Tab-separated table of C-alpha atoms and ligand atoms in Angstrom:
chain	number	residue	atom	x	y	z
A	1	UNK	CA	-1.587	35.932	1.373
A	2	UNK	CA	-4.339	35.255	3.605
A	3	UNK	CA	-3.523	33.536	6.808
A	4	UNK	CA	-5.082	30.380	8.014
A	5	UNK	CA	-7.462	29.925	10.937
A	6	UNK	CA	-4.849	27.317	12.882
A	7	UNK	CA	-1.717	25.712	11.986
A	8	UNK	CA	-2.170	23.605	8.986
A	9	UNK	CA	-1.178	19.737	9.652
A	10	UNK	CA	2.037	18.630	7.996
A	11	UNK	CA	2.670	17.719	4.609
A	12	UNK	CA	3.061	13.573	4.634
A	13	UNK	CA	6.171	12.746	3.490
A	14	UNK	CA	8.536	9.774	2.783
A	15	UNK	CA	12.995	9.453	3.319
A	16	UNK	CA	14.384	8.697	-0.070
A	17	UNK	CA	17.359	6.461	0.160
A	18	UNK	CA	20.675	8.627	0.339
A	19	UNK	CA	19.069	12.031	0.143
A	20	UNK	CA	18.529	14.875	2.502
A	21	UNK	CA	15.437	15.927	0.540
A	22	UNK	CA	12.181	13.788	1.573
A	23	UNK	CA	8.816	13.157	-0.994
A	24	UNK	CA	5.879	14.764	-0.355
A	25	UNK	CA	3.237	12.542	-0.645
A	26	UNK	CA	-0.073	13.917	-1.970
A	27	UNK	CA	-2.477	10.651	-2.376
A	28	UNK	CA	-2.243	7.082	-1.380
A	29	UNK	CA	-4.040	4.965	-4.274
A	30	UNK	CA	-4.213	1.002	-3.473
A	31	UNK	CA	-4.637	-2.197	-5.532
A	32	UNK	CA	-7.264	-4.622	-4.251
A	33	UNK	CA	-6.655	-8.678	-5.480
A	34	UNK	CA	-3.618	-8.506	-7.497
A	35	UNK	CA	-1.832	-12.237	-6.232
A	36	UNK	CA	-4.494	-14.692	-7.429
A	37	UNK	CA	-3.176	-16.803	-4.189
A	38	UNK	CA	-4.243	-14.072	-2.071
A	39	UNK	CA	-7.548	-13.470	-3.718
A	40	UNK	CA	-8.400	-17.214	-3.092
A	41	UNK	CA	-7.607	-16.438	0.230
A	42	UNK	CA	-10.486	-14.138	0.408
A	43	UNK	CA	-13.220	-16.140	-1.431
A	44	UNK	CA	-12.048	-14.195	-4.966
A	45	UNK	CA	-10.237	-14.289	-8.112
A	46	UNK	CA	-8.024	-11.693	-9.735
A	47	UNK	CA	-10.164	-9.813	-11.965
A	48	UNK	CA	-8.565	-10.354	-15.243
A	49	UNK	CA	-10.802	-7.089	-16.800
A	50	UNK	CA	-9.367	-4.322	-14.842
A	51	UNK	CA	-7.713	-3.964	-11.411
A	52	UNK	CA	-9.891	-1.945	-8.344
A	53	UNK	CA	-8.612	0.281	-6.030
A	54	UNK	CA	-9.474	1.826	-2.785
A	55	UNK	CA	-7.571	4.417	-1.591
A	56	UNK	CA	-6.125	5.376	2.545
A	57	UNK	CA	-5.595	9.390	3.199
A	58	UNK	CA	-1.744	10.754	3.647
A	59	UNK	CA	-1.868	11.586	6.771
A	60	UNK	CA	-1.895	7.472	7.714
A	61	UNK	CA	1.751	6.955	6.517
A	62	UNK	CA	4.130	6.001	8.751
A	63	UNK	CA	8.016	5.570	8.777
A	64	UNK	CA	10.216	2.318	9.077
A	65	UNK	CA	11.054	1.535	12.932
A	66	UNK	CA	7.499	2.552	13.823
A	67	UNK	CA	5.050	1.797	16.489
A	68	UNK	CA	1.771	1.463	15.342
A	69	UNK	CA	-1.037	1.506	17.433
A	70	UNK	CA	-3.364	-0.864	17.614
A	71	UNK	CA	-6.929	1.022	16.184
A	72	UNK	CA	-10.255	1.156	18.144
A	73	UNK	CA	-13.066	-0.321	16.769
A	74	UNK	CA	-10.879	-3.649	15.615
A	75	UNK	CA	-10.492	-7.202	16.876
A	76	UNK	CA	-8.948	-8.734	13.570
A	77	UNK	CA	-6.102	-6.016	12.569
A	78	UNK	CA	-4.028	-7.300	9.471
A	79	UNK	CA	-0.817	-7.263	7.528
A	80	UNK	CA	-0.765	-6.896	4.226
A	81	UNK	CA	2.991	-6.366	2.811
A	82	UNK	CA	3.101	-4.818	-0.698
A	83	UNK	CA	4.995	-3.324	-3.235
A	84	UNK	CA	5.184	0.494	-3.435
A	85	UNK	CA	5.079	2.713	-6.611
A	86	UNK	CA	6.198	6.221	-5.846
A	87	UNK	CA	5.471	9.198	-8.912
A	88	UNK	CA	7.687	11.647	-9.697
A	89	UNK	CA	5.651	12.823	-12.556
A	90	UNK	CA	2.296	13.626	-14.423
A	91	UNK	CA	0.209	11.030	-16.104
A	92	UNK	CA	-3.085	11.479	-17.432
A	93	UNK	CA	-4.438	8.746	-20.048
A	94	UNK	CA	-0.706	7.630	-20.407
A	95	UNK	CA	0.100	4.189	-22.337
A	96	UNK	CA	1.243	1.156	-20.988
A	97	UNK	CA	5.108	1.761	-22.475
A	98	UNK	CA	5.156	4.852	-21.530
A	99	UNK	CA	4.041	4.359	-17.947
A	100	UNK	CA	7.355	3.306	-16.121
A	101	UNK	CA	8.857	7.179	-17.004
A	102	UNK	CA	6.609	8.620	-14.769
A	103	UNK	CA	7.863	6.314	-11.724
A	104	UNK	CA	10.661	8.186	-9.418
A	105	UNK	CA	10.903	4.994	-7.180
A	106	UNK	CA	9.669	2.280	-5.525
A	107	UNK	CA	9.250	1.013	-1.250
A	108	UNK	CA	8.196	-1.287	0.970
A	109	UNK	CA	4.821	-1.050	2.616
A	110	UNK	CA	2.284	-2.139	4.695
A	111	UNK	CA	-1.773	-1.629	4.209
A	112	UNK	CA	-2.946	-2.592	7.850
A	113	UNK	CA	-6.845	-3.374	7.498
A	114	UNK	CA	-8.861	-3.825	9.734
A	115	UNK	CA	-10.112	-7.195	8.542
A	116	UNK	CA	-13.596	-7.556	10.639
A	117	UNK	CA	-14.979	-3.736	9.138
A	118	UNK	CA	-13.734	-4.571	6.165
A	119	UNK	CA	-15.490	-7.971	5.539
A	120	UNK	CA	-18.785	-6.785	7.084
A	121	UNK	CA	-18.540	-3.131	4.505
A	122	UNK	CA	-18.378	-5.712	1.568
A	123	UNK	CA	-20.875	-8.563	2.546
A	124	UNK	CA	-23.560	-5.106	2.583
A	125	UNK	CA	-21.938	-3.508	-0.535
A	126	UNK	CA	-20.596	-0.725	1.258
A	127	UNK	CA	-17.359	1.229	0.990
A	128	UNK	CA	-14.277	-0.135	2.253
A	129	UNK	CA	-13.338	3.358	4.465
A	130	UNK	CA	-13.605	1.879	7.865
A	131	UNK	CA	-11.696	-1.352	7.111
A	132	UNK	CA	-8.997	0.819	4.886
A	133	UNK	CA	-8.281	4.455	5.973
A	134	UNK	CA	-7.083	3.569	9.300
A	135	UNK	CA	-4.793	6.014	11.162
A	136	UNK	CA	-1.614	4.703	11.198
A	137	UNK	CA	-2.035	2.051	8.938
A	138	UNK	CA	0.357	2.580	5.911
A	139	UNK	CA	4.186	2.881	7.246
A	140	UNK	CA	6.548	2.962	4.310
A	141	UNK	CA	10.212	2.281	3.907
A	142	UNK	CA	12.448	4.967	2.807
A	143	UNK	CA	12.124	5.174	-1.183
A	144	UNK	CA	14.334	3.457	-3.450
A	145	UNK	CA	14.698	5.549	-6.641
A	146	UNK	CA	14.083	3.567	-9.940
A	147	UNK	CA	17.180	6.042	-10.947
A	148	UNK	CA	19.465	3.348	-8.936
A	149	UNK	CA	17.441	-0.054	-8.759
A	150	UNK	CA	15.142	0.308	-12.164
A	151	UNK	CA	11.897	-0.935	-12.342
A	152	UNK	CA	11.717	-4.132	-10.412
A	153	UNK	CA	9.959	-6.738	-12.319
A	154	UNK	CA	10.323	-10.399	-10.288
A	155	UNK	CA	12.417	-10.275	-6.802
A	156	UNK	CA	10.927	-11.764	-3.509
A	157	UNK	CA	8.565	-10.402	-1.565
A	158	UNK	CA	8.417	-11.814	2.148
A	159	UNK	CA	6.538	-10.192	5.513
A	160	UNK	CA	7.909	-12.403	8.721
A	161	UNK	CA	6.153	-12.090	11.957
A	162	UNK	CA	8.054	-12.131	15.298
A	163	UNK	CA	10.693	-14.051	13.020
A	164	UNK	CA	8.383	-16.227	11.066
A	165	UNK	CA	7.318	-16.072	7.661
A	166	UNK	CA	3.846	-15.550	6.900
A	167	UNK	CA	3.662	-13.971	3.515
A	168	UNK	CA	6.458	-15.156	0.968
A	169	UNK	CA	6.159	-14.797	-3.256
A	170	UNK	CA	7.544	-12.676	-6.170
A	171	UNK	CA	6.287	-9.439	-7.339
A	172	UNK	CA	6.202	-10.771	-10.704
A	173	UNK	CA	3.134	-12.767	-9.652
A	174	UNK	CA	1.473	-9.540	-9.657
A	175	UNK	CA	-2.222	-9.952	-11.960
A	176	UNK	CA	-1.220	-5.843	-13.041
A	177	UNK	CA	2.128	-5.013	-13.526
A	178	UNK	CA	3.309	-1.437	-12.273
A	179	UNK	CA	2.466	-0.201	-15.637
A	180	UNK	CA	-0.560	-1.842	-16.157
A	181	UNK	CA	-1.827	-0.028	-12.851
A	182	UNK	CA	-0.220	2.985	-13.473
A	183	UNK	CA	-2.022	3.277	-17.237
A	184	UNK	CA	-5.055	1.950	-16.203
A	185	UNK	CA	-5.409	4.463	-12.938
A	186	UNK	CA	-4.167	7.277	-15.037
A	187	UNK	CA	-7.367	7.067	-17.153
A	188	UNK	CA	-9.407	8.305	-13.901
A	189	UNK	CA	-7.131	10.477	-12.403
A	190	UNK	CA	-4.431	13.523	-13.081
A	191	UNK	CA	-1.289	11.518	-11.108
A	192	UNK	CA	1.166	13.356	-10.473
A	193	UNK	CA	3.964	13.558	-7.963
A	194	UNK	CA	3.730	12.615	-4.517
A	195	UNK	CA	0.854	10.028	-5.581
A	196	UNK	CA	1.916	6.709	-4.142
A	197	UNK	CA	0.134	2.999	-5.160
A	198	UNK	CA	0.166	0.311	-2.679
A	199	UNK	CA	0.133	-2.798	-5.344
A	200	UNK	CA	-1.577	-5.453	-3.410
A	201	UNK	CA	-0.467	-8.093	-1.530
A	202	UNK	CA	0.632	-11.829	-1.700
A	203	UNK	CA	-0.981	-14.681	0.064
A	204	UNK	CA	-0.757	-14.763	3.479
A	205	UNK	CA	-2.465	-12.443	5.390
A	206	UNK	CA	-3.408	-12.541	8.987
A	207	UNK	CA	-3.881	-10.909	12.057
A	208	UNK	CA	-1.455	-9.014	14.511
A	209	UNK	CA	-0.930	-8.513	18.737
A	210	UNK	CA	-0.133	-5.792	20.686
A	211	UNK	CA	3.693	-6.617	21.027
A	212	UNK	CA	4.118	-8.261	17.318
A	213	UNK	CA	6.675	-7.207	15.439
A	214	UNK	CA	6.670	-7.072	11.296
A	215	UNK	CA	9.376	-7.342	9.080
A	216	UNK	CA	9.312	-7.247	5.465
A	217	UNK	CA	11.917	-7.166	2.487
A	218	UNK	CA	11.528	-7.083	-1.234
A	219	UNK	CA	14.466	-8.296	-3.369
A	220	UNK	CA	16.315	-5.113	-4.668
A	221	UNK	CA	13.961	-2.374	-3.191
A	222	UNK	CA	14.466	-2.554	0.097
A	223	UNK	CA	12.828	-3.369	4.137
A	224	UNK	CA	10.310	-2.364	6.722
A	225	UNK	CA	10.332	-3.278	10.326
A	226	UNK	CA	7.498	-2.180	12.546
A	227	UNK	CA	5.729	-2.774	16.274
A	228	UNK	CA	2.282	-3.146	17.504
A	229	UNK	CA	1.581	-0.812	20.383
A	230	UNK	CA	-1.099	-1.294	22.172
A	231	UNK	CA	-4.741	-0.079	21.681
A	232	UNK	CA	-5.091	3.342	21.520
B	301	LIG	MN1	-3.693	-4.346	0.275
């Protein structure tokens, strides 16, 4: 086995609820528009077609109880609170019934954007990268295996900001259900364990201080609570 030329950086990884063993995340996929409230917010509709993704590298997850920093090259940092689908198995090409099997769980999450970059990438047709793939900008709650809760359909969905509500609706408003995503993206790429899919967000959106704290809950799955640190 040959050796490598420095330490290689850790596997990302998630807490499952009530087990010692964690998930190893390989890739973080991520829904764009999939509230129609929320893409109204943005000047958009929900693309009834097909749903878009982007897509944030492991290594930005973070853990429930986190401080995130606040990113260079930012002045309009967002929340956007979302669903979480967690794989536990293979899927290429797989149907829409058959797509929930594949599923080992579900979490809470947040995809922090930097708002400004990403605007100014799309008014010049550019890749979202700057605005997306932040470090630090997707901490997830521990995951709730669909072996105990089942595959959430409808439950609330609700981010609150130093104590008030900013983003409040039901996953079942979602444009593409869990399987609808999970079929869809499976016709593009081999999924496969450890891939997680952020499934958009509600209405809502806006920007956060150094200082702010975010909590979110979703109805059956479970919560995340994190800070803003300051700029680093
Ligand atoms: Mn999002």
């Amino acid at each position: 086995m040959s050796a490598f030329l420095f330490d290689p950086p850790p596997r990302p990884s998630l807490a499952v609820d009530d087990l010692a063993e964690r998930y190893p995340v390989a890739r973080i996929f991520c829904v764009g528009r999939n509230y129609e409230q929320h893409a109204r917010e943005t000047g958009h509709a929900v693309d009834r077609e097909k749903p878009f993704y982007f897509s944030k590298s492991a290594t930005a997850l973070g853990e429930s109880g986190a401080t995130l920093p606040y990113p260079q090259g930012t002045a309009n940092y967002h929340f956007e609170f979302e669903l979480v689908v967690a794989l536990g198995a293979s899927a290429r090409a797989i149907s829409v019934a058959d797509a929930l099997g594949v599923v080992y769980g579900y979490a809470c999450g947040l995809d922090m954007t930097r708002r400004d970059l990403q605007l100014s990438e799309r008014a010049k047709q550019r890749p979202w990268t700057l605005g997306k793939d932040v470090e630090a900008s997707a901490p997830v709650s521990a995951i709730a295996p669909a072996a105990r809760i089942g595959h959430p359909r409808s439950g609330r969905i609700e981010l609150r900001q130093n104590g008030i509500a900013r983003q409040s609706a039901d996953i079942g408003e979602m444009a593409w259900s869990v399987a609808d995503i999970v079929s869809h993206l499976s016709g593009f790429y081999h999924l496969g364990p450890g891939d997680l899919i952020f499934t958009g967000t509600p209405a809502g959106v806006g920007p956060v201080q150094p200082g702010d704290r975010l909590e979110g809950t979703i109805a059956g799955v479970g919560a995340l609570s994190v800070t803003i640190g300051p700029p680093a």
